[in-house]
Amino acid sequence: MIVDSTALTEQAVRDILISSFQSAGQRCSALRMLYVQEEARDRLLNMLYGAMDALTIGDPWNTDTDVSPVIDTDAQTEISDYVAAQEKAGKVLKKLPAPETGTFVTPAVIDVGGIEDLEREIFGPVLHVATFKARDIDKVVDDINGKGYGLTFGLHTRIDDRVQQIVERIHVGNVYVNRNQIGAIVGSQPFGGEGLSGTGPKAGGPLYVNRFRRTAEAEHVEAPEGKAVSLSDLQTALDELDARNWAVRPNRIEVLRKALSGKGGVIRKALAETAALDMTPQTLPGPTGESNRLAMYPKGVVLCLGPTLDIAIAQAAQALGTGCAAVVVAPGAEQAVKPLIDAGVPVAGLEGSVSAETLSEVKGIAAVAAAGNSDWTRELRIALAKRDGAIIPLETQTISPDRYVVERHLCIDTTAAGGNASLLATAE
C-alpha cells in the first residue's frame, strides 16, 4: 500500500489497521508492505500506534476480538522468531503484548528501506513500513513490480491524477483506492493475481467458469521439426519487439485479417474467436459510494511454438489480437509472418524449434503457446517450472484467446474525500 501526504486521515489509518491485522494477518490479500510519503510518516505512524493500542487480542469467539490466534504453533514460532530477529536488529517500531496461552503472535510494525528488504512473506500480523519522496513514487511502483508478486495493492490519495498514474503502472490483479485491501466480494471484485501470484483467470470473473470446460486438444501433438534456434537469436527477436502502440490500436483485428487474407482453417477460426472476445472494461455492481471496474490487458510477449506452422500463426493471431507481441518459431515462420510485419504488427518469425533448455533460460516472455498434450509439451512445462521469477503459463489450447490477457480490477471508495467531492479532482 502507498499512502501520500494528501491522505493523512483517520480512514487511511483504519484501513491500514484492518488490512494488516484483521484475521491476524492470515489473508493472502493482507497488507505486508506500507510506503508512506516522508512528510506524512511521523503523524501517520503516531495515529497508527494509537489505533493499535485500542486493538483487542484474544478469543476469536468473542465478537470484540480484533486479532485472533494464528493457525498453528509452527506459524506462531516462525512469525515470533522473525519479529524477535527484527527487534534485535533495532527495526521494530511498535509491537503489542500477546496472550501467553494459545497460538497468538504480537502485532508488530517493522521499519524497512523498501520492499526489496523483504526476502519472504511473513504470513501474520506484521506490517513493514518504508518512506518515500513524492518525486520517487514511480520508482516505488517499479520496485513493487520488480518483486514479481501481483495480488493486491492499496493506494490512499486525494489526487485523481495520481490514481491514474499508479493504476496504469502497477502490475497487480486487484487495486483498492482509499479503502482497505482485503475482503474481495464475488460479483463486485473478481479476485486473482498475476506474476508470482497466479496466472488467472480471476475467481468470480467472466473468464472463470470457462476454464472448467473440457475442450478438444490439437490433432497435431508431435514435437515440431527443424533445427533448434539459438538462445541468442531468440532473445534478440524478443528484445526487439515493442507492442505499446499496437496494444492501444482499436483496429487490431482488422489489420490482422487483412494481413492474413486468404488464410483458412485454424487461422480463420482463431481470428473469429479473438474478434468475439470482449475486452471492453466492465463496471461491476457494488454498494453506494464504491466504484468497481474490471478490465483486460495484454499479457505481454507470447512465444508461439505451434507445433505446425498454421497452429503457430493461429496462436500468434490470438496473442496479437489481444494486444500482445508475438514471436513465432516453426518451420516456414519467417516467410509466414512477413505480411504481418509489413502491416506494422509487433511480430517476429524464426525458423526451426525451441528446445526445453532454451525455454528455461530465455527472458522477456509472458506466455508460451504449444498446442496439444504430448511428451514435447510435458518437457516444455517442466522447463518453464524450473524458471525463477514470474510464473510463465504454457497454453496448450489451440483456440483460446482469453489465455493471452490479464484481468485487473480497480475498486475505489468514492466517498473517501470526507464529503468534499472536489478533493478527488484536485490536480497535483
Short mmCIF file of C-alpha atoms in Angstrom, two decimals:
data_model
loop_
_atom_site.label_atom_id
_atom_site.label_comp_id
_atom_site.label_asym_id
_atom_site.label_seq_id
_atom_site.Cartn_x
_atom_site.Cartn_y
_atom_site.Cartn_z
CA MET A 1 0.00 0.00 0.00
CA ILE A 2 1.10 3.56 -0.75
CA VAL A 3 -0.12 6.49 1.33
CA ASP A 4 0.76 10.00 0.16
CA SER A 5 0.70 13.25 2.12
CA THR A 6 -2.81 14.17 0.92
CA ALA A 7 -4.33 11.08 2.56
CA LEU A 8 -3.36 11.58 6.21
CA THR A 9 -6.80 10.71 7.57
CA GLU A 10 -8.36 8.51 10.23
CA GLN A 11 -9.85 6.42 7.43
CA ALA A 12 -6.40 5.73 5.98
CA VAL A 13 -5.16 4.59 9.39
CA ARG A 14 -8.23 2.42 9.90
CA ASP A 15 -7.77 0.81 6.50
CA ILE A 16 -4.08 0.12 7.26
CA LEU A 17 -5.09 -1.45 10.57
CA ILE A 18 -7.76 -3.67 9.00
CA SER A 19 -5.59 -4.68 6.06
CA SER A 20 -2.63 -5.59 8.27
CA PHE A 21 -4.05 -7.13 11.42
CA GLN A 22 -7.56 -8.40 10.81
CA SER A 23 -7.60 -12.23 10.80
CA ALA A 24 -4.16 -11.94 12.42
CA GLY A 25 -2.78 -11.01 9.01
CA GLN A 26 -3.51 -14.51 7.72
CA ARG A 27 -5.00 -13.46 4.39
CA CYS A 28 -3.33 -13.69 1.02
CA SER A 29 -4.52 -10.13 0.39
CA ALA A 30 -3.27 -8.74 3.72
CA LEU A 31 -1.10 -5.64 3.81
CA ARG A 32 2.57 -6.57 4.28
CA MET A 33 4.39 -3.51 2.90
CA LEU A 34 3.37 0.10 3.55
CA TYR A 35 5.01 3.05 1.80
CA VAL A 36 4.35 6.45 3.43
CA GLN A 37 5.34 9.77 1.88
CA GLU A 38 8.03 11.27 4.10
CA GLU A 39 6.04 14.40 5.03
CA ALA A 40 3.27 12.22 6.46
CA ARG A 41 5.31 9.46 8.12
CA ASP A 42 5.60 10.68 11.73
CA ARG A 43 1.99 11.76 12.11
CA LEU A 44 0.60 8.70 10.36
CA LEU A 45 2.67 6.32 12.48
CA ASN A 46 1.62 8.09 15.68
CA MET A 47 -2.01 7.69 14.63
CA LEU A 48 -1.39 4.05 13.75
CA TYR A 49 0.28 3.33 17.10
CA GLY A 50 -2.69 4.81 18.94
CA ALA A 51 -5.09 2.72 16.88
CA MET A 52 -3.04 -0.41 17.57
CA ASP A 53 -3.24 0.22 21.33
CA ALA A 54 -7.01 0.00 21.03
CA LEU A 55 -6.91 -3.46 19.42
CA THR A 56 -8.31 -6.42 21.35
CA ILE A 57 -6.21 -9.57 21.01
CA GLY A 58 -7.97 -12.71 22.15
CA ASP A 59 -10.56 -15.43 21.66
CA PRO A 60 -11.98 -15.34 18.10
CA TRP A 61 -15.36 -16.44 19.50
CA ASN A 62 -15.55 -13.08 21.26
CA THR A 63 -17.17 -10.54 18.94
CA ASP A 64 -14.99 -7.78 20.42
CA THR A 65 -11.78 -9.50 19.31
CA ASP A 66 -9.78 -7.70 16.61
CA VAL A 67 -6.75 -10.00 16.39
CA SER A 68 -7.15 -13.76 16.77
CA PRO A 69 -4.53 -16.56 17.07
CA VAL A 70 -2.52 -17.70 14.07
CA ILE A 71 -3.28 -21.08 12.57
CA ASP A 72 -0.84 -23.34 14.47
CA THR A 73 2.30 -23.49 16.60
CA ASP A 74 4.59 -23.75 13.57
CA ALA A 75 3.25 -20.45 12.24
CA GLN A 76 3.46 -18.92 15.71
CA THR A 77 7.10 -19.91 16.09
CA GLU A 78 8.12 -18.76 12.61
CA ILE A 79 6.47 -15.34 12.93
CA SER A 80 7.63 -14.78 16.53
CA ASP A 81 11.22 -15.69 15.65
CA TYR A 82 11.13 -13.24 12.73
CA VAL A 83 9.84 -10.39 14.90
CA ALA A 84 12.43 -11.20 17.58
CA ALA A 85 15.22 -11.06 15.00
CA GLN A 86 13.99 -7.72 13.70
CA GLU A 87 13.76 -6.40 17.27
CA LYS A 88 17.34 -7.45 17.91
CA ALA A 89 18.33 -5.53 14.77
CA GLY A 90 16.56 -2.42 16.09
CA LYS A 91 13.91 -2.48 13.35
CA VAL A 92 10.73 -2.94 15.41
CA LEU A 93 8.87 0.36 15.69
CA LYS A 94 5.86 -0.90 17.62
CA LYS A 95 4.54 -4.18 18.96
CA LEU A 96 1.74 -5.25 21.25
CA PRO A 97 1.75 -7.81 24.04
CA ALA A 98 0.15 -11.12 23.13
CA PRO A 99 -1.73 -13.55 25.39
CA GLU A 100 0.54 -16.21 26.89
CA THR A 101 -1.78 -19.12 26.16
CA GLY A 102 -2.81 -20.03 22.63
CA THR A 103 -1.05 -19.57 19.29
CA PHE A 104 -1.02 -15.78 19.47
CA VAL A 105 1.58 -13.57 17.80
CA THR A 106 2.22 -9.99 18.78
CA PRO A 107 1.11 -7.49 16.09
CA ALA A 108 4.22 -5.59 15.05
CA VAL A 109 5.36 -2.70 12.85
CA ILE A 110 8.84 -3.04 11.36
CA ASP A 111 10.99 -0.37 9.71
CA VAL A 112 12.49 -1.28 6.31
CA GLY A 113 14.13 0.55 3.46
CA GLY A 114 11.65 -0.80 0.90
CA ILE A 115 10.08 -3.95 -0.45
CA GLU A 116 13.48 -5.17 -1.61
CA ASP A 117 14.31 -5.80 2.07
CA LEU A 118 11.58 -8.45 2.30
CA GLU A 119 13.13 -11.81 1.47
CA ARG A 120 9.89 -13.77 2.00
CA GLU A 121 6.29 -13.27 3.04
CA ILE A 122 5.58 -13.21 6.77
CA PHE A 123 2.08 -14.64 6.93
CA GLY A 124 0.87 -12.98 10.11
CA PRO A 125 0.15 -9.64 11.83
CA VAL A 126 3.41 -7.99 10.79
CA LEU A 127 3.47 -4.67 8.90
CA HIS A 128 6.62 -3.37 7.22
CA VAL A 129 6.92 0.40 6.72
CA ALA A 130 9.13 2.42 4.38
CA THR A 131 9.29 6.11 3.49
CA PHE A 132 9.39 7.65 0.01
CA LYS A 133 9.83 11.08 -1.53
CA ALA A 134 6.99 12.34 -3.75
CA ARG A 135 9.29 12.57 -6.76
CA ASP A 136 10.20 8.87 -6.39
CA ILE A 137 6.70 7.43 -6.49
CA ASP A 138 7.21 5.86 -9.93
CA LYS A 139 10.34 4.15 -8.63
CA VAL A 140 8.36 2.79 -5.68
CA VAL A 141 5.83 1.25 -8.06
CA ASP A 142 8.63 -0.18 -10.21
CA ASP A 143 10.24 -1.72 -7.11
CA ILE A 144 6.92 -3.33 -6.20
CA ASN A 145 6.54 -4.68 -9.75
CA GLY A 146 10.14 -5.87 -9.68
CA LYS A 147 9.44 -8.16 -6.75
CA GLY A 148 7.29 -10.24 -9.09
CA TYR A 149 4.20 -10.63 -6.92
CA GLY A 150 0.91 -9.14 -8.08
CA LEU A 151 -2.15 -9.99 -6.00
CA THR A 152 -3.44 -6.92 -4.13
CA PHE A 153 -2.33 -3.31 -3.85
CA GLY A 154 -3.75 -0.37 -1.90
CA LEU A 155 -3.45 3.35 -2.53
CA HIS A 156 -4.54 6.26 -0.37
CA THR A 157 -4.50 9.66 -2.08
CA ARG A 158 -6.81 12.57 -2.78
CA ILE A 159 -5.24 13.31 -6.18
CA ASP A 160 -7.09 11.85 -9.15
CA ASP A 161 -4.09 12.16 -11.45
CA ARG A 162 -2.01 10.12 -9.03
CA VAL A 163 -4.59 7.35 -9.02
CA GLN A 164 -4.37 7.21 -12.82
CA GLN A 165 -0.57 7.39 -12.79
CA ILE A 166 -0.17 4.46 -10.40
CA VAL A 167 -3.02 2.28 -11.66
CA GLU A 168 -1.55 2.38 -15.18
CA ARG A 169 1.89 1.40 -13.88
CA ILE A 170 1.22 -1.22 -11.21
CA HIS A 171 1.06 -4.90 -12.22
CA VAL A 172 -1.42 -6.45 -9.79
CA GLY A 173 -4.75 -8.17 -10.10
CA ASN A 174 -6.74 -6.15 -7.54
CA VAL A 175 -6.19 -2.47 -6.75
CA TYR A 176 -8.03 -0.75 -3.90
CA VAL A 177 -8.12 3.06 -3.70
CA ASN A 178 -8.96 4.87 -0.45
CA ARG A 179 -10.21 1.72 1.29
CA ASN A 180 -8.82 -1.43 2.87
CA GLN A 181 -7.35 -4.10 0.58
CA ILE A 182 -8.92 -7.26 1.99
CA GLY A 183 -12.32 -8.93 1.68
CA ALA A 184 -12.95 -9.11 -2.07
CA ILE A 185 -16.59 -9.85 -2.86
CA VAL A 186 -17.52 -12.18 -5.73
CA GLY A 187 -19.54 -10.30 -8.31
CA SER A 188 -18.11 -6.93 -7.31
CA GLN A 189 -14.38 -7.57 -7.02
CA PRO A 190 -13.29 -10.66 -9.03
CA PHE A 191 -10.18 -11.90 -7.27
CA GLY A 192 -6.85 -13.11 -8.60
CA GLY A 193 -3.28 -12.04 -9.22
CA GLU A 194 -0.52 -12.21 -11.79
CA GLY A 195 3.20 -12.84 -11.92
CA LEU A 196 4.19 -14.98 -8.93
CA SER A 197 0.66 -14.55 -7.58
CA GLY A 198 -1.12 -16.56 -10.27
CA THR A 199 -1.81 -16.88 -13.96
CA GLY A 200 -5.58 -16.31 -13.94
CA PRO A 201 -8.42 -16.27 -14.58
CA LYS A 202 -9.99 -14.32 -11.73
CA ALA A 203 -12.34 -16.13 -9.36
CA GLY A 204 -15.75 -14.57 -9.92
CA GLY A 205 -14.70 -13.00 -13.22
CA PRO A 206 -16.23 -13.52 -16.67
CA LEU A 207 -13.46 -15.90 -17.81
CA TYR A 208 -13.52 -18.17 -14.76
CA VAL A 209 -16.21 -20.78 -15.48
CA ASN A 210 -14.90 -21.42 -19.00
CA ARG A 211 -11.68 -22.87 -17.54
CA PHE A 212 -13.66 -25.80 -16.15
CA ARG A 213 -14.93 -26.85 -19.58
CA ARG A 214 -13.38 -29.82 -21.35
CA THR A 215 -12.08 -28.78 -24.76
CA ALA A 216 -10.63 -30.74 -27.66
CA GLU A 217 -6.86 -30.98 -27.86
CA ALA A 218 -4.98 -30.24 -31.05
CA GLU A 219 -4.74 -33.12 -33.52
CA HIS A 220 -1.03 -32.49 -34.09
CA VAL A 221 0.85 -33.10 -30.87
CA GLU A 222 4.24 -34.28 -32.07
CA ALA A 223 7.26 -32.07 -31.48
CA PRO A 224 7.97 -29.68 -34.37
CA GLU A 225 10.73 -30.47 -36.79
CA GLY A 226 13.66 -28.26 -37.63
CA LYS A 227 16.92 -27.22 -36.03
CA ALA A 228 16.60 -25.61 -32.62
CA VAL A 229 17.08 -21.84 -32.69
CA SER A 230 19.88 -20.47 -30.55
CA LEU A 231 19.17 -18.68 -27.29
CA SER A 232 20.86 -15.52 -28.58
CA ASP A 233 18.75 -15.40 -31.77
CA LEU A 234 15.54 -15.95 -29.82
CA GLN A 235 16.46 -13.37 -27.20
CA THR A 236 17.28 -10.81 -29.88
CA ALA A 237 13.90 -11.34 -31.55
CA LEU A 238 12.11 -10.91 -28.24
CA ASP A 239 14.08 -7.83 -27.21
CA GLU A 240 13.36 -6.01 -30.48
CA LEU A 241 9.57 -6.20 -30.13
CA ASP A 242 7.57 -3.28 -28.75
CA ALA A 243 3.79 -3.64 -28.56
CA ARG A 244 2.94 -0.44 -26.68
CA ASN A 245 1.46 1.38 -29.67
CA TRP A 246 -0.11 -1.79 -31.04
CA ALA A 247 -1.87 -2.55 -27.75
CA VAL A 248 -3.89 0.68 -27.87
CA ARG A 249 -4.95 0.39 -31.52
CA PRO A 250 -8.70 -0.21 -31.82
CA ASN A 251 -8.43 -1.88 -35.26
CA ARG A 252 -6.07 -4.75 -34.42
CA ILE A 253 -8.38 -7.48 -35.72
CA GLU A 254 -8.97 -5.58 -38.96
CA VAL A 255 -5.21 -5.25 -39.53
CA LEU A 256 -4.67 -8.95 -38.80
CA ARG A 257 -7.47 -10.07 -41.10
CA LYS A 258 -6.09 -8.01 -43.96
CA ALA A 259 -2.52 -9.25 -43.43
CA LEU A 260 -3.69 -12.87 -43.16
CA SER A 261 -6.19 -12.62 -46.01
CA GLY A 262 -6.75 -15.95 -47.71
CA LYS A 263 -5.82 -17.99 -44.68
CA GLY A 264 -8.45 -20.51 -43.67
CA GLY A 265 -8.90 -23.33 -41.19
CA VAL A 266 -7.44 -22.84 -37.76
CA ILE A 267 -6.11 -19.34 -38.54
CA ARG A 268 -9.51 -18.05 -39.63
CA LYS A 269 -11.13 -19.60 -36.55
CA ALA A 270 -8.52 -18.01 -34.30
CA LEU A 271 -9.25 -14.58 -35.74
CA ALA A 272 -13.00 -15.07 -35.37
CA GLU A 273 -12.73 -16.19 -31.74
CA THR A 274 -10.40 -13.31 -30.89
CA ALA A 275 -12.74 -10.79 -32.50
CA ALA A 276 -15.52 -12.16 -30.31
CA LEU A 277 -13.55 -11.67 -27.08
CA ASP A 278 -14.96 -8.55 -25.44
CA MET A 279 -12.10 -6.59 -23.85
CA THR A 280 -14.26 -3.58 -23.05
CA PRO A 281 -13.84 -2.51 -19.40
CA GLN A 282 -16.82 -3.56 -17.30
CA THR A 283 -18.46 -1.65 -14.48
CA LEU A 284 -19.49 -4.14 -11.80
CA PRO A 285 -22.15 -3.74 -9.10
CA GLY A 286 -21.26 -2.62 -5.60
CA PRO A 287 -22.53 -0.58 -2.65
CA THR A 288 -23.30 3.11 -2.96
CA GLY A 289 -20.08 5.10 -2.82
CA GLU A 290 -17.91 2.36 -4.30
CA SER A 291 -16.75 2.07 -7.91
CA ASN A 292 -15.76 -1.36 -9.24
CA ARG A 293 -14.15 -1.70 -12.64
CA LEU A 294 -12.79 -4.81 -14.37
CA ALA A 295 -10.52 -4.51 -17.40
CA MET A 296 -8.46 -6.84 -19.57
CA TYR A 297 -4.92 -6.09 -20.65
CA PRO A 298 -2.45 -7.82 -22.99
CA LYS A 299 -0.45 -10.43 -21.12
CA GLY A 300 2.87 -9.49 -22.74
CA VAL A 301 5.18 -11.13 -25.28
CA VAL A 302 3.96 -14.59 -26.31
CA LEU A 303 6.23 -17.30 -27.71
CA CYS A 304 4.22 -19.29 -30.29
CA LEU A 305 5.62 -22.77 -30.94
CA GLY A 306 2.88 -24.49 -32.93
CA PRO A 307 3.83 -27.33 -33.38
CA THR A 308 2.70 -26.80 -37.00
CA LEU A 309 3.10 -23.52 -38.85
CA ASP A 310 -0.67 -22.97 -39.16
CA ILE A 311 -1.19 -23.54 -35.44
CA ALA A 312 1.72 -21.24 -34.60
CA ILE A 313 0.23 -18.46 -36.77
CA ALA A 314 -3.17 -19.07 -35.15
CA GLN A 315 -1.58 -18.72 -31.72
CA ALA A 316 0.10 -15.50 -32.82
CA ALA A 317 -3.17 -14.16 -34.23
CA GLN A 318 -4.85 -14.62 -30.86
CA ALA A 319 -1.96 -13.07 -28.94
CA LEU A 320 -1.68 -10.14 -31.36
CA GLY A 321 -5.44 -9.66 -31.42
CA THR A 322 -5.48 -9.10 -27.68
CA GLY A 323 -2.65 -6.55 -27.90
CA CYS A 324 0.38 -8.75 -27.18
CA ALA A 325 3.57 -9.06 -29.18
CA ALA A 326 4.45 -12.49 -30.56
CA VAL A 327 7.47 -14.47 -31.69
CA VAL A 328 6.60 -17.41 -33.96
CA VAL A 329 9.09 -20.28 -34.05
CA ALA A 330 8.29 -23.00 -36.60
CA PRO A 331 9.48 -24.22 -39.99
CA GLY A 332 8.45 -21.55 -42.51
CA ALA A 333 7.71 -18.94 -39.83
CA GLU A 334 9.99 -16.24 -41.22
CA GLN A 335 8.15 -16.03 -44.53
CA ALA A 336 4.72 -16.56 -42.97
CA VAL A 337 4.92 -13.52 -40.66
CA LYS A 338 6.28 -11.14 -43.32
CA PRO A 339 2.80 -9.77 -44.26
CA LEU A 340 2.19 -9.07 -40.58
CA ILE A 341 5.50 -7.26 -40.17
CA ASP A 342 4.78 -5.20 -43.30
CA ALA A 343 1.48 -4.18 -41.70
CA GLY A 344 3.28 -2.83 -38.65
CA VAL A 345 2.36 -5.70 -36.35
CA PRO A 346 4.79 -6.46 -33.44
CA VAL A 347 5.71 -9.98 -34.50
CA ALA A 348 8.86 -11.88 -35.43
CA GLY A 349 9.42 -15.25 -37.09
CA LEU A 350 12.25 -17.71 -36.59
CA GLU A 351 12.86 -20.93 -38.50
CA GLY A 352 13.05 -24.17 -36.54
CA SER A 353 12.06 -25.07 -32.99
CA VAL A 354 12.80 -24.12 -29.37
CA SER A 355 14.49 -26.58 -27.03
CA ALA A 356 13.39 -27.03 -23.44
CA GLU A 357 16.83 -25.85 -22.30
CA THR A 358 16.48 -22.57 -24.21
CA LEU A 359 12.96 -22.12 -22.85
CA SER A 360 14.24 -22.35 -19.29
CA GLU A 361 16.73 -19.52 -19.89
CA VAL A 362 15.14 -17.03 -22.29
CA LYS A 363 13.94 -13.74 -20.78
CA GLY A 364 11.08 -11.40 -21.53
CA ILE A 365 8.24 -13.84 -22.25
CA ALA A 366 4.82 -13.70 -20.59
CA ALA A 367 3.38 -16.94 -22.01
CA VAL A 368 4.27 -19.87 -24.24
CA ALA A 369 1.78 -21.39 -26.68
CA ALA A 370 2.33 -25.03 -27.63
CA ALA A 371 -0.76 -26.99 -28.62
CA GLY A 372 -1.66 -30.47 -27.51
CA ASN A 373 -0.72 -32.92 -24.79
CA SER A 374 2.44 -34.86 -25.55
CA ASP A 375 5.93 -35.66 -24.35
CA TRP A 376 7.03 -32.45 -26.09
CA THR A 377 4.61 -30.20 -24.21
CA ARG A 378 5.48 -32.03 -20.99
CA GLU A 379 9.17 -31.17 -21.50
CA LEU A 380 8.24 -27.54 -22.14
CA ARG A 381 6.10 -27.42 -18.99
CA ILE A 382 8.95 -28.81 -16.89
CA ALA A 383 11.36 -26.26 -18.38
CA LEU A 384 9.00 -23.40 -17.53
CA ALA A 385 8.55 -24.70 -14.00
CA LYS A 386 12.32 -24.56 -13.45
CA ARG A 387 12.47 -20.84 -14.20
CA ASP A 388 12.97 -18.25 -11.49
CA GLY A 389 10.65 -15.28 -11.24
CA ALA A 390 7.13 -14.89 -12.56
CA ILE A 391 5.08 -17.96 -13.43
CA ILE A 392 5.07 -18.43 -17.20
CA PRO A 393 1.98 -20.37 -18.33
CA LEU A 394 2.05 -22.95 -21.09
CA GLU A 395 -1.08 -22.51 -23.20
CA THR A 396 -1.92 -25.84 -24.83
CA GLN A 397 -5.37 -25.00 -26.22
CA THR A 398 -5.24 -24.26 -29.94
CA ILE A 399 -8.07 -21.72 -29.83
CA SER A 400 -8.49 -19.79 -26.59
CA PRO A 401 -7.81 -16.05 -26.95
CA ASP A 402 -8.70 -15.33 -23.32
CA ARG A 403 -5.45 -17.09 -22.34
CA TYR A 404 -3.49 -14.10 -23.65
CA VAL A 405 -4.98 -11.43 -21.39
CA VAL A 406 -4.66 -10.49 -17.74
CA GLU A 407 -7.62 -9.23 -15.74
CA ARG A 408 -7.18 -6.29 -13.38
CA HIS A 409 -9.83 -4.98 -11.04
CA LEU A 410 -9.96 -1.44 -9.66
CA CYS A 411 -12.05 -0.67 -6.58
CA ILE A 412 -12.38 2.97 -5.47
CA ASP A 413 -14.11 4.30 -2.40
CA THR A 414 -15.60 7.42 -3.99
CA THR A 415 -16.75 8.80 -0.63
CA ALA A 416 -13.25 8.94 0.82
CA ALA A 417 -12.79 12.68 0.30
CA GLY A 418 -14.60 13.29 3.57
CA GLY A 419 -17.69 14.63 1.88
CA ASN A 420 -15.78 17.07 -0.33
CA ALA A 421 -16.06 15.64 -3.82
CA SER A 422 -13.88 18.41 -5.28
CA LEU A 423 -10.84 16.98 -3.45
CA LEU A 424 -10.92 13.93 -5.69
CA ALA A 425 -10.41 16.15 -8.73
CA THR A 426 -7.51 18.14 -7.28
CA ALA A 427 -4.56 18.35 -9.63
CA GLU A 428 -1.11 17.76 -8.22
#
